[in-house]
mmCIF file with all atom_site columns, C-alpha atoms in Angstrom:
data_model
loop_
_atom_site.group_PDB
_atom_site.id
_atom_site.type_symbol
_atom_site.label_atom_id
_atom_site.label_alt_id
_atom_site.label_comp_id
_atom_site.label_asym_id
_atom_site.label_entity_id
_atom_site.label_seq_id
_atom_site.pdbx_PDB_ins_code
_atom_site.Cartn_x
_atom_site.Cartn_y
_atom_site.Cartn_z
_atom_site.occupancy
_atom_site.B_iso_or_equiv
_atom_site.pdbx_formal_charge
_atom_site.auth_seq_id
_atom_site.auth_comp_id
_atom_site.auth_asym_id
_atom_site.auth_atom_id
_atom_site.pdbx_PDB_model_num
ATOM 1   C CA . MET A 1 1   ? 112.361 111.123 108.421 1.00 41.00 ? 1   MET A CA 1
ATOM 2   C CA . LEU A 1 2   ? 114.802 113.635 108.694 1.00 42.00 ? 2   LEU A CA 1
ATOM 3   C CA . THR A 1 3   ? 111.474 116.031 109.441 1.00 47.00 ? 3   THR A CA 1
ATOM 4   C CA . ILE A 1 4   ? 110.818 113.416 112.586 1.00 46.00 ? 4   ILE A CA 1
ATOM 5   C CA . ALA A 1 5   ? 114.615 113.318 113.680 1.00 45.00 ? 5   ALA A CA 1
ATOM 6   C CA . CYS A 1 6   ? 114.646 117.310 113.792 1.00 48.00 ? 6   CYS A CA 1
ATOM 7   C CA . LEU A 1 7   ? 110.869 117.781 115.254 1.00 44.00 ? 7   LEU A CA 1
ATOM 8   C CA . LEU A 1 8   ? 112.477 115.377 118.423 1.00 43.00 ? 8   LEU A CA 1
ATOM 9   C CA . THR A 1 9   ? 115.502 117.010 118.556 1.00 47.00 ? 9   THR A CA 1
ATOM 10  C CA . LEU A 1 10  ? 113.804 120.901 119.097 1.00 44.00 ? 10  LEU A CA 1
ATOM 11  C CA . LEU A 1 11  ? 111.646 119.029 121.332 1.00 45.00 ? 11  LEU A CA 1
ATOM 12  C CA . VAL A 1 12  ? 114.550 118.061 123.681 1.00 45.00 ? 12  VAL A CA 1
ATOM 13  C CA . SER A 1 13  ? 116.371 121.081 123.040 1.00 48.00 ? 13  SER A CA 1
ATOM 14  C CA . PHE A 1 14  ? 113.734 123.787 123.451 1.00 46.00 ? 14  PHE A CA 1
ATOM 15  C CA . ARG A 1 15  ? 114.115 124.458 127.031 1.00 45.00 ? 15  ARG A CA 1
ATOM 16  C CA . GLU A 1 16  ? 117.907 124.194 127.272 1.00 50.00 ? 16  GLU A CA 1
ATOM 17  C CA . LEU A 1 17  ? 118.415 126.869 124.341 1.00 51.00 ? 17  LEU A CA 1
ATOM 18  C CA . GLY A 1 18  ? 114.673 129.284 125.035 1.00 53.00 ? 18  GLY A CA 1
ATOM 19  C CA . ASN A 1 19  ? 114.781 131.320 121.971 1.00 54.00 ? 19  ASN A CA 1
ATOM 20  C CA . ASP A 1 20  ? 118.863 130.922 120.196 1.00 56.00 ? 20  ASP A CA 1
ATOM 21  C CA . VAL A 1 21  ? 116.982 128.890 117.306 1.00 51.00 ? 21  VAL A CA 1
ATOM 22  C CA . GLY A 1 22  ? 120.470 129.385 115.495 1.00 56.00 ? 22  GLY A CA 1
ATOM 23  C CA . LYS A 1 23  ? 122.198 126.447 117.602 1.00 57.00 ? 23  LYS A CA 1
ATOM 24  C CA . LEU A 1 24  ? 119.767 124.222 116.256 1.00 54.00 ? 24  LEU A CA 1
ATOM 25  C CA . LYS A 1 25  ? 121.337 122.024 113.302 1.00 60.00 ? 25  LYS A CA 1
ATOM 26  C CA . CYS A 1 26  ? 117.682 121.082 112.075 1.00 63.00 ? 26  CYS A CA 1
ATOM 27  C CA . PRO A 1 27  ? 116.982 122.959 109.051 1.00 64.00 ? 27  PRO A CA 1
ATOM 28  C CA . TYR A 1 28  ? 113.707 123.285 109.836 1.00 63.00 ? 28  TYR A CA 1
ATOM 29  C CA . ALA A 1 29  ? 113.785 124.181 113.198 1.00 64.00 ? 29  ALA A CA 1
ATOM 30  C CA . GLU A 1 30  ? 112.670 128.272 112.716 1.00 65.00 ? 30  GLU A CA 1
ATOM 31  C CA . ASN A 1 31  ? 109.492 126.858 111.483 1.00 61.00 ? 31  ASN A CA 1
ATOM 32  C CA . TRP A 1 32  ? 108.831 124.883 114.196 1.00 60.00 ? 32  TRP A CA 1
ATOM 33  C CA . LEU A 1 33  ? 109.584 127.452 116.851 1.00 63.00 ? 33  LEU A CA 1
ATOM 34  C CA . THR A 1 34  ? 108.444 130.121 115.339 1.00 67.00 ? 34  THR A CA 1
ATOM 35  C CA . LYS A 1 35  ? 105.324 128.955 114.058 1.00 65.00 ? 35  LYS A CA 1
ATOM 36  C CA . GLY A 1 36  ? 104.165 125.691 115.715 1.00 65.00 ? 36  GLY A CA 1
ATOM 37  C CA . ALA A 1 37  ? 104.133 122.194 114.066 1.00 62.00 ? 37  ALA A CA 1
ATOM 38  C CA . GLU A 1 38  ? 100.957 122.534 112.540 1.00 66.00 ? 38  GLU A CA 1
ATOM 39  C CA . ALA A 1 39  ? 101.350 125.308 110.752 1.00 70.00 ? 39  ALA A CA 1
ATOM 40  C CA . ALA A 1 40  ? 104.930 124.324 109.863 1.00 66.00 ? 40  ALA A CA 1
ATOM 41  C CA . ALA A 1 41  ? 104.115 120.731 109.206 1.00 67.00 ? 41  ALA A CA 1
ATOM 42  C CA . ASN A 1 42  ? 101.103 122.577 106.549 1.00 70.00 ? 42  ASN A CA 1
ATOM 43  C CA . GLU A 1 43  ? 104.443 124.772 104.900 1.00 72.00 ? 43  GLU A CA 1
ATOM 44  C CA . LEU A 1 44  ? 106.308 121.819 104.286 1.00 69.00 ? 44  LEU A CA 1
ATOM 45  C CA . GLY A 1 45  ? 103.453 119.531 102.737 1.00 69.00 ? 45  GLY A CA 1
ATOM 46  C CA . ILE A 1 46  ? 103.014 117.271 105.924 1.00 68.00 ? 46  ILE A CA 1
ATOM 47  C CA . ASP A 1 47  ? 99.192  116.448 106.156 1.00 64.00 ? 47  ASP A CA 1
ATOM 48  C CA . ILE A 1 48  ? 99.097  115.826 110.156 1.00 59.00 ? 48  ILE A CA 1
ATOM 49  C CA . SER A 1 49  ? 95.795  114.640 109.586 1.00 59.00 ? 49  SER A CA 1
ATOM 50  C CA . SER A 1 50  ? 96.041  111.536 107.245 1.00 54.00 ? 50  SER A CA 1
ATOM 51  C CA . THR A 1 51  ? 99.800  111.437 108.860 1.00 48.00 ? 51  THR A CA 1
ATOM 52  C CA . HIS A 1 52  ? 98.244  110.437 112.492 1.00 45.00 ? 52  HIS A CA 1
ATOM 53  C CA . GLN A 1 53  ? 95.185  108.217 111.050 1.00 45.00 ? 53  GLN A CA 1
ATOM 54  C CA . GLN A 1 54  ? 97.693  106.164 108.659 1.00 46.00 ? 54  GLN A CA 1
ATOM 55  C CA . GLN A 1 55  ? 99.976  105.730 112.006 1.00 44.00 ? 55  GLN A CA 1
ATOM 56  C CA . GLN A 1 56  ? 96.910  104.610 114.140 1.00 42.00 ? 56  GLN A CA 1
ATOM 57  C CA . ASP A 1 57  ? 95.742  102.301 111.572 1.00 43.00 ? 57  ASP A CA 1
ATOM 58  C CA . ASN A 1 58  ? 99.278  100.879 111.375 1.00 43.00 ? 58  ASN A CA 1
ATOM 59  C CA . ASN A 1 59  ? 99.485  100.507 115.053 1.00 44.00 ? 59  ASN A CA 1
ATOM 60  C CA . ARG A 1 60  ? 96.072  98.837  115.054 1.00 43.00 ? 60  ARG A CA 1
ATOM 61  C CA . LYS A 1 61  ? 96.937  96.269  112.252 1.00 44.00 ? 61  LYS A CA 1
ATOM 62  C CA . LEU A 1 62  ? 100.263 95.368  114.028 1.00 50.00 ? 62  LEU A CA 1
ATOM 63  C CA . LEU A 1 63  ? 98.653  95.037  117.365 1.00 60.00 ? 63  LEU A CA 1
ATOM 64  C CA . GLY A 1 64  ? 95.894  92.481  115.903 1.00 68.00 ? 64  GLY A CA 1
ATOM 65  C CA . SER A 1 65  ? 93.191  94.819  117.252 1.00 79.00 ? 65  SER A CA 1
ATOM 66  C CA . ASP A 1 66  ? 90.882  98.084  117.253 1.00 83.00 ? 66  ASP A CA 1
ATOM 67  C CA . LEU A 1 67  ? 90.437  97.939  120.896 1.00 88.00 ? 67  LEU A CA 1
ATOM 68  C CA . PRO A 1 68  ? 93.346  99.827  122.874 1.00 90.00 ? 68  PRO A CA 1
ATOM 69  C CA . ILE A 1 69  ? 95.443  97.972  124.648 1.00 92.00 ? 69  ILE A CA 1
ATOM 70  C CA . ALA A 1 70  ? 94.735  97.187  128.585 1.00 94.00 ? 70  ALA A CA 1
ATOM 71  C CA . GLY A 1 71  ? 97.918  95.169  129.101 1.00 95.00 ? 71  GLY A CA 1
ATOM 72  C CA . SER A 1 72  ? 99.829  92.451  128.781 1.00 95.00 ? 72  SER A CA 1
ATOM 73  C CA . CYS A 1 73  ? 100.838 88.762  129.666 1.00 96.00 ? 73  CYS A CA 1
ATOM 74  C CA . THR A 1 74  ? 104.665 87.278  129.489 1.00 96.00 ? 74  THR A CA 1
ATOM 75  C CA . TYR A 1 75  ? 104.899 83.450  129.785 1.00 96.00 ? 75  TYR A CA 1
ATOM 76  C CA . ASN A 1 76  ? 106.540 80.222  129.373 1.00 94.00 ? 76  ASN A CA 1
ATOM 77  C CA . ASN A 1 77  ? 104.671 78.469  126.750 1.00 88.00 ? 77  ASN A CA 1
ATOM 78  C CA . SER A 1 78  ? 104.245 75.256  127.553 1.00 85.00 ? 78  SER A CA 1
ATOM 79  C CA . TRP A 1 79  ? 103.527 73.814  124.009 1.00 79.00 ? 79  TRP A CA 1
ATOM 80  C CA . THR A 1 80  ? 106.788 75.739  122.906 1.00 80.00 ? 80  THR A CA 1
ATOM 81  C CA . GLY A 1 81  ? 108.655 75.677  126.034 1.00 84.00 ? 81  GLY A CA 1
ATOM 82  C CA . GLU A 1 82  ? 109.478 79.566  125.137 1.00 88.00 ? 82  GLU A CA 1
ATOM 83  C CA . LYS A 1 83  ? 108.577 82.795  126.161 1.00 91.00 ? 83  LYS A CA 1
ATOM 84  C CA . SER A 1 84  ? 105.653 84.413  124.745 1.00 93.00 ? 84  SER A CA 1
ATOM 85  C CA . CYS A 1 85  ? 103.802 87.296  125.116 1.00 94.00 ? 85  CYS A CA 1
ATOM 86  C CA . MET A 1 86  ? 99.709  88.271  124.775 1.00 95.00 ? 86  MET A CA 1
ATOM 87  C CA . ASN A 1 87  ? 98.183  91.589  124.837 1.00 95.00 ? 87  ASN A CA 1
ATOM 88  C CA . PHE A 1 88  ? 94.430  92.398  126.684 1.00 95.00 ? 88  PHE A CA 1
ATOM 89  C CA . HIS A 1 89  ? 92.665  94.696  124.326 1.00 94.00 ? 89  HIS A CA 1
ATOM 90  C CA . GLY A 1 90  ? 89.690  96.710  125.600 1.00 92.00 ? 90  GLY A CA 1
ATOM 91  C CA . GLU A 1 91  ? 88.393  99.339  128.446 1.00 90.00 ? 91  GLU A CA 1
ATOM 92  C CA . SER A 1 92  ? 86.510  96.585  130.013 1.00 91.00 ? 92  SER A CA 1
ATOM 93  C CA . TRP A 1 93  ? 89.642  94.679  131.358 1.00 93.00 ? 93  TRP A CA 1
ATOM 94  C CA . THR A 1 94  ? 90.896  95.337  134.953 1.00 94.00 ? 94  THR A CA 1
ATOM 95  C CA . LEU A 1 95  ? 94.204  95.092  136.813 1.00 95.00 ? 95  LEU A CA 1
ATOM 96  C CA . ASP A 1 96  ? 92.597  91.535  138.770 1.00 96.00 ? 96  ASP A CA 1
ATOM 97  C CA . ALA A 1 97  ? 91.113  90.344  135.745 1.00 94.00 ? 97  ALA A CA 1
ATOM 98  C CA . MET A 1 98  ? 94.576  90.242  133.942 1.00 96.00 ? 98  MET A CA 1
ATOM 99  C CA . VAL A 1 99  ? 96.384  88.852  136.801 1.00 96.00 ? 99  VAL A CA 1
ATOM 100 C CA . GLU A 1 100 ? 93.863  85.924  136.667 1.00 96.00 ? 100 GLU A CA 1
ATOM 101 C CA . ARG A 1 101 ? 93.879  85.080  132.954 1.00 96.00 ? 101 ARG A CA 1
ATOM 102 C CA . CYS A 1 102 ? 97.897  85.829  133.122 1.00 96.00 ? 102 CYS A CA 1
ATOM 103 C CA . GLY A 1 103 ? 98.030  82.997  136.397 1.00 95.00 ? 103 GLY A CA 1
ATOM 104 C CA . SER A 1 104 ? 96.466  80.503  133.936 1.00 95.00 ? 104 SER A CA 1
ATOM 105 C CA . GLU A 1 105 ? 99.613  80.337  132.101 1.00 95.00 ? 105 GLU A CA 1
ATOM 106 C CA . GLN A 1 106 ? 102.968 78.793  133.230 1.00 95.00 ? 106 GLN A CA 1
ATOM 107 C CA . ASP A 1 107 ? 104.779 81.723  135.071 1.00 95.00 ? 107 ASP A CA 1
ATOM 108 C CA . GLY A 1 108 ? 102.442 84.246  133.686 1.00 95.00 ? 108 GLY A CA 1
ATOM 109 C CA . VAL A 1 109 ? 103.135 88.084  134.726 1.00 95.00 ? 109 VAL A CA 1
ATOM 110 C CA . ALA A 1 110 ? 100.924 90.470  134.282 1.00 96.00 ? 110 ALA A CA 1
ATOM 111 C CA . SER A 1 111 ? 101.582 94.289  133.225 1.00 95.00 ? 111 SER A CA 1
ATOM 112 C CA . GLU A 1 112 ? 99.001  96.708  133.242 1.00 95.00 ? 112 GLU A CA 1
ATOM 113 C CA . GLY A 1 113 ? 98.916  99.668  130.547 1.00 93.00 ? 113 GLY A CA 1
ATOM 114 C CA . VAL A 1 114 ? 102.039 97.756  128.954 1.00 92.00 ? 114 VAL A CA 1
ATOM 115 C CA . GLY A 1 115 ? 101.731 95.520  125.414 1.00 92.00 ? 115 GLY A CA 1
ATOM 116 C CA . CYS A 1 116 ? 103.971 92.780  124.200 1.00 91.00 ? 116 CYS A CA 1
ATOM 117 C CA . GLU A 1 117 ? 107.421 94.170  122.810 1.00 85.00 ? 117 GLU A CA 1
ATOM 118 C CA . ASP A 1 118 ? 106.937 93.236  119.101 1.00 80.00 ? 118 ASP A CA 1
ATOM 119 C CA . THR A 1 119 ? 110.079 94.506  117.280 1.00 78.00 ? 119 THR A CA 1
ATOM 120 C CA . SER A 1 120 ? 111.433 90.753  116.144 1.00 83.00 ? 120 SER A CA 1
ATOM 121 C CA . ASP A 1 121 ? 112.045 90.100  112.617 1.00 85.00 ? 121 ASP A CA 1
ATOM 122 C CA . ASP A 1 122 ? 110.582 86.297  113.679 1.00 89.00 ? 122 ASP A CA 1
ATOM 123 C CA . VAL A 1 123 ? 106.768 87.901  114.671 1.00 90.00 ? 123 VAL A CA 1
ATOM 124 C CA . SER A 1 124 ? 104.403 86.505  112.299 1.00 92.00 ? 124 SER A CA 1
ATOM 125 C CA . GLY A 1 125 ? 101.763 87.904  113.457 1.00 92.00 ? 125 GLY A CA 1
ATOM 126 C CA . TRP A 1 126 ? 98.591  88.085  116.365 1.00 93.00 ? 126 TRP A CA 1
ATOM 127 C CA . CYS A 1 127 ? 96.445  85.591  117.384 1.00 94.00 ? 127 CYS A CA 1
ATOM 128 C CA . VAL A 1 128 ? 93.391  87.491  118.098 1.00 94.00 ? 128 VAL A CA 1
ATOM 129 C CA . LYS A 1 129 ? 90.312  85.797  120.386 1.00 94.00 ? 129 LYS A CA 1
ATOM 130 C CA . ASP A 1 130 ? 87.383  87.636  121.029 1.00 92.00 ? 130 ASP A CA 1
ATOM 131 C CA . VAL A 1 131 ? 86.482  86.794  125.150 1.00 91.00 ? 131 VAL A CA 1
ATOM 132 C CA . SER A 1 132 ? 84.023  89.387  125.624 1.00 87.00 ? 132 SER A CA 1
ATOM 133 C CA . THR A 1 133 ? 80.698  88.567  127.932 1.00 79.00 ? 133 THR A CA 1
ATOM 134 C CA . ALA A 1 134 ? 77.648  89.455  127.023 1.00 69.00 ? 134 ALA A CA 1
ATOM 135 C CA . ALA A 1 135 ? 75.720  92.218  128.674 1.00 61.00 ? 135 ALA A CA 1
ATOM 136 C CA . THR A 1 136 ? 74.391  90.281  132.267 1.00 62.00 ? 136 THR A CA 1
ATOM 137 C CA . SER A 1 137 ? 71.356  92.553  132.094 1.00 58.00 ? 137 SER A CA 1
ATOM 138 C CA . MET A 1 138 ? 69.106  94.825  130.090 1.00 63.00 ? 138 MET A CA 1
ATOM 139 C CA . MET A 1 139 ? 71.117  98.022  131.864 1.00 60.00 ? 139 MET A CA 1
ATOM 140 C CA . SER A 1 140 ? 74.350  96.986  131.655 1.00 60.00 ? 140 SER A CA 1
ATOM 141 C CA . ALA A 1 141 ? 76.855  96.974  128.185 1.00 65.00 ? 141 ALA A CA 1
ATOM 142 C CA . PRO A 1 142 ? 78.451  94.128  126.919 1.00 71.00 ? 142 PRO A CA 1
ATOM 143 C CA . GLU A 1 143 ? 82.408  93.837  128.315 1.00 79.00 ? 143 GLU A CA 1
ATOM 144 C CA . MET A 1 144 ? 84.711  94.168  124.982 1.00 87.00 ? 144 MET A CA 1
ATOM 145 C CA . LYS A 1 145 ? 87.852  92.192  125.454 1.00 92.00 ? 145 LYS A CA 1
ATOM 146 C CA . GLU A 1 146 ? 90.293  90.519  123.108 1.00 93.00 ? 146 GLU A CA 1
ATOM 147 C CA . GLU A 1 147 ? 93.394  88.261  123.885 1.00 94.00 ? 147 GLU A CA 1
ATOM 148 C CA . ALA A 1 148 ? 95.963  88.740  120.909 1.00 94.00 ? 148 ALA A CA 1
ATOM 149 C CA . LEU A 1 149 ? 98.606  86.299  120.913 1.00 94.00 ? 149 LEU A CA 1
ATOM 150 C CA . LEU A 1 150 ? 101.749 87.221  119.690 1.00 93.00 ? 150 LEU A CA 1
ATOM 151 C CA . MET A 1 151 ? 102.891 84.134  117.100 1.00 92.00 ? 151 MET A CA 1
ATOM 152 C CA . MET A 1 152 ? 106.621 83.655  116.199 1.00 91.00 ? 152 MET A CA 1
ATOM 153 C CA . LEU A 1 153 ? 107.938 81.853  113.103 1.00 91.00 ? 153 LEU A CA 1
ATOM 154 C CA . SER A 1 154 ? 110.411 79.358  114.162 1.00 88.00 ? 154 SER A CA 1
ATOM 155 C CA . ALA A 1 155 ? 112.524 76.686  112.074 1.00 86.00 ? 155 ALA A CA 1
ATOM 156 C CA . MET A 1 156 ? 109.359 74.526  113.534 1.00 85.00 ? 156 MET A CA 1
ATOM 157 C CA . THR A 1 157 ? 106.535 76.799  112.677 1.00 88.00 ? 157 THR A CA 1
ATOM 158 C CA . SER A 1 158 ? 105.666 78.741  109.390 1.00 93.00 ? 158 SER A CA 1
ATOM 159 C CA . CYS A 1 159 ? 102.875 81.760  108.367 1.00 94.00 ? 159 CYS A CA 1
ATOM 160 C CA . ASP A 1 160 ? 100.647 78.736  107.578 1.00 95.00 ? 160 ASP A CA 1
ATOM 161 C CA . ASN A 1 161 ? 101.264 76.745  110.818 1.00 94.00 ? 161 ASN A CA 1
ATOM 162 C CA . ASN A 1 162 ? 100.809 79.819  112.905 1.00 93.00 ? 162 ASN A CA 1
ATOM 163 C CA . LYS A 1 163 ? 97.585  80.546  111.020 1.00 94.00 ? 163 LYS A CA 1
ATOM 164 C CA . MET A 1 164 ? 96.463  76.876  111.662 1.00 95.00 ? 164 MET A CA 1
ATOM 165 C CA . ALA A 1 165 ? 97.211  76.747  114.981 1.00 93.00 ? 165 ALA A CA 1
ATOM 166 C CA . CYS A 1 166 ? 95.567  80.040  116.108 1.00 94.00 ? 166 CYS A CA 1
ATOM 167 C CA . GLU A 1 167 ? 92.273  78.991  114.436 1.00 95.00 ? 167 GLU A CA 1
ATOM 168 C CA . ALA A 1 168 ? 92.378  75.516  115.071 1.00 95.00 ? 168 ALA A CA 1
ATOM 169 C CA . PHE A 1 169 ? 93.880  75.423  118.731 1.00 93.00 ? 169 PHE A CA 1
ATOM 170 C CA . VAL A 1 170 ? 93.151  78.870  119.936 1.00 93.00 ? 170 VAL A CA 1
ATOM 171 C CA . GLN A 1 171 ? 89.590  79.727  117.707 1.00 94.00 ? 171 GLN A CA 1
ATOM 172 C CA . GLY A 1 172 ? 91.009  82.698  117.037 1.00 94.00 ? 172 GLY A CA 1
ATOM 173 C CA . THR A 1 173 ? 91.323  84.754  113.961 1.00 94.00 ? 173 THR A CA 1
ATOM 174 C CA . PHE A 1 174 ? 94.787  85.094  112.784 1.00 95.00 ? 174 PHE A CA 1
ATOM 175 C CA . VAL A 1 175 ? 96.281  88.659  111.744 1.00 93.00 ? 175 VAL A CA 1
ATOM 176 C CA . ALA A 1 176 ? 99.374  88.260  109.269 1.00 92.00 ? 176 ALA A CA 1
ATOM 177 C CA . THR A 1 177 ? 102.298 91.013  110.022 1.00 89.00 ? 177 THR A CA 1
ATOM 178 C CA . GLY A 1 178 ? 105.754 91.420  108.767 1.00 83.00 ? 178 GLY A CA 1
ATOM 179 C CA . SER A 1 179 ? 107.268 89.024  106.203 1.00 84.00 ? 179 SER A CA 1
ATOM 180 C CA . CYS A 1 180 ? 103.670 87.201  106.755 1.00 91.00 ? 180 CYS A CA 1
ATOM 181 C CA . ALA A 1 181 ? 101.481 89.827  105.720 1.00 87.00 ? 181 ALA A CA 1
ATOM 182 C CA . SER A 1 182 ? 104.179 90.535  103.047 1.00 81.00 ? 182 SER A CA 1
ATOM 183 C CA . ALA A 1 183 ? 103.373 87.031  101.931 1.00 75.00 ? 183 ALA A CA 1
ATOM 184 C CA . ALA A 1 184 ? 99.923  87.604  101.917 1.00 70.00 ? 184 ALA A CA 1
ATOM 185 C CA . ALA A 1 185 ? 99.797  90.767  100.155 1.00 69.00 ? 185 ALA A CA 1
ATOM 186 C CA . GLY A 1 186 ? 102.493 89.866  97.552  1.00 63.00 ? 186 GLY A CA 1
ATOM 187 C CA . GLY A 1 187 ? 100.604 86.559  96.441  1.00 55.00 ? 187 GLY A CA 1
ATOM 188 C CA . SER A 1 188 ? 103.372 84.089  97.299  1.00 49.00 ? 188 SER A CA 1
ATOM 189 C CA . SER A 1 189 ? 102.766 81.228  99.722  1.00 44.00 ? 189 SER A CA 1
ATOM 190 C CA . ALA A 1 190 ? 103.086 82.195  103.458 1.00 40.00 ? 190 ALA A CA 1
ATOM 191 C CA . SER A 1 191 ? 104.531 79.269  103.807 1.00 43.00 ? 191 SER A CA 1
ATOM 192 C CA . ASP A 1 192 ? 106.982 79.968  101.285 1.00 45.00 ? 192 ASP A CA 1
ATOM 193 C CA . GLN A 1 193 ? 108.312 83.116  102.806 1.00 41.00 ? 193 GLN A CA 1
ATOM 194 C CA . ALA A 1 194 ? 108.615 81.526  105.925 1.00 40.00 ? 194 ALA A CA 1
ATOM 195 C CA . ASP A 1 195 ? 111.044 79.349  104.758 1.00 44.00 ? 195 ASP A CA 1
ATOM 196 C CA . THR A 1 196 ? 113.194 82.195  102.856 1.00 39.00 ? 196 THR A CA 1
ATOM 197 C CA . THR A 1 197 ? 113.246 83.911  105.869 1.00 39.00 ? 197 THR A CA 1
ATOM 198 C CA . MET A 1 198 ? 114.348 81.292  107.899 1.00 38.00 ? 198 MET A CA 1
ATOM 199 C CA . GLU A 1 199 ? 117.335 80.335  105.720 1.00 39.00 ? 199 GLU A CA 1
#
């Protein structure tokens, strides 16, 4: 964590300081500035390639899809009465298609190139639904598109409730994150985990 903080400090301060490394408080400043990020990371024992791949894998797990984010839709959920959000995944999504899809939700607002804010402790996971379209001709490729609805824990919904709602009502696949993923990995009941987090 210290190395990342140092790197950010260096990036912000580099132009202002020029070659005067002595003014930086990062213990690795000389390595980063004189050798470059990759060589300094290797010397410090940091495997950049595996760290980058792990970060990509974590991002995919957090976002519920392997496809890139094209945009998102925030709306008022007619079932819960609260603000909800869904990501649009896949390069086949156009702004017009996202706006049209988002317009079918109550007070929907589409945003291009921006995903849902999913930093709340109450996030249980994503309900991912494949909305791809088949190829229209022998010469065209299928459109790879997914919607990933952000699922939240509440006093009324547990991890198991969200999974059931995703599969039964949305016809999607539930991808657990946060405490729901921990519960699934740890072998305890997801509903037990949700109950303890809500107390």
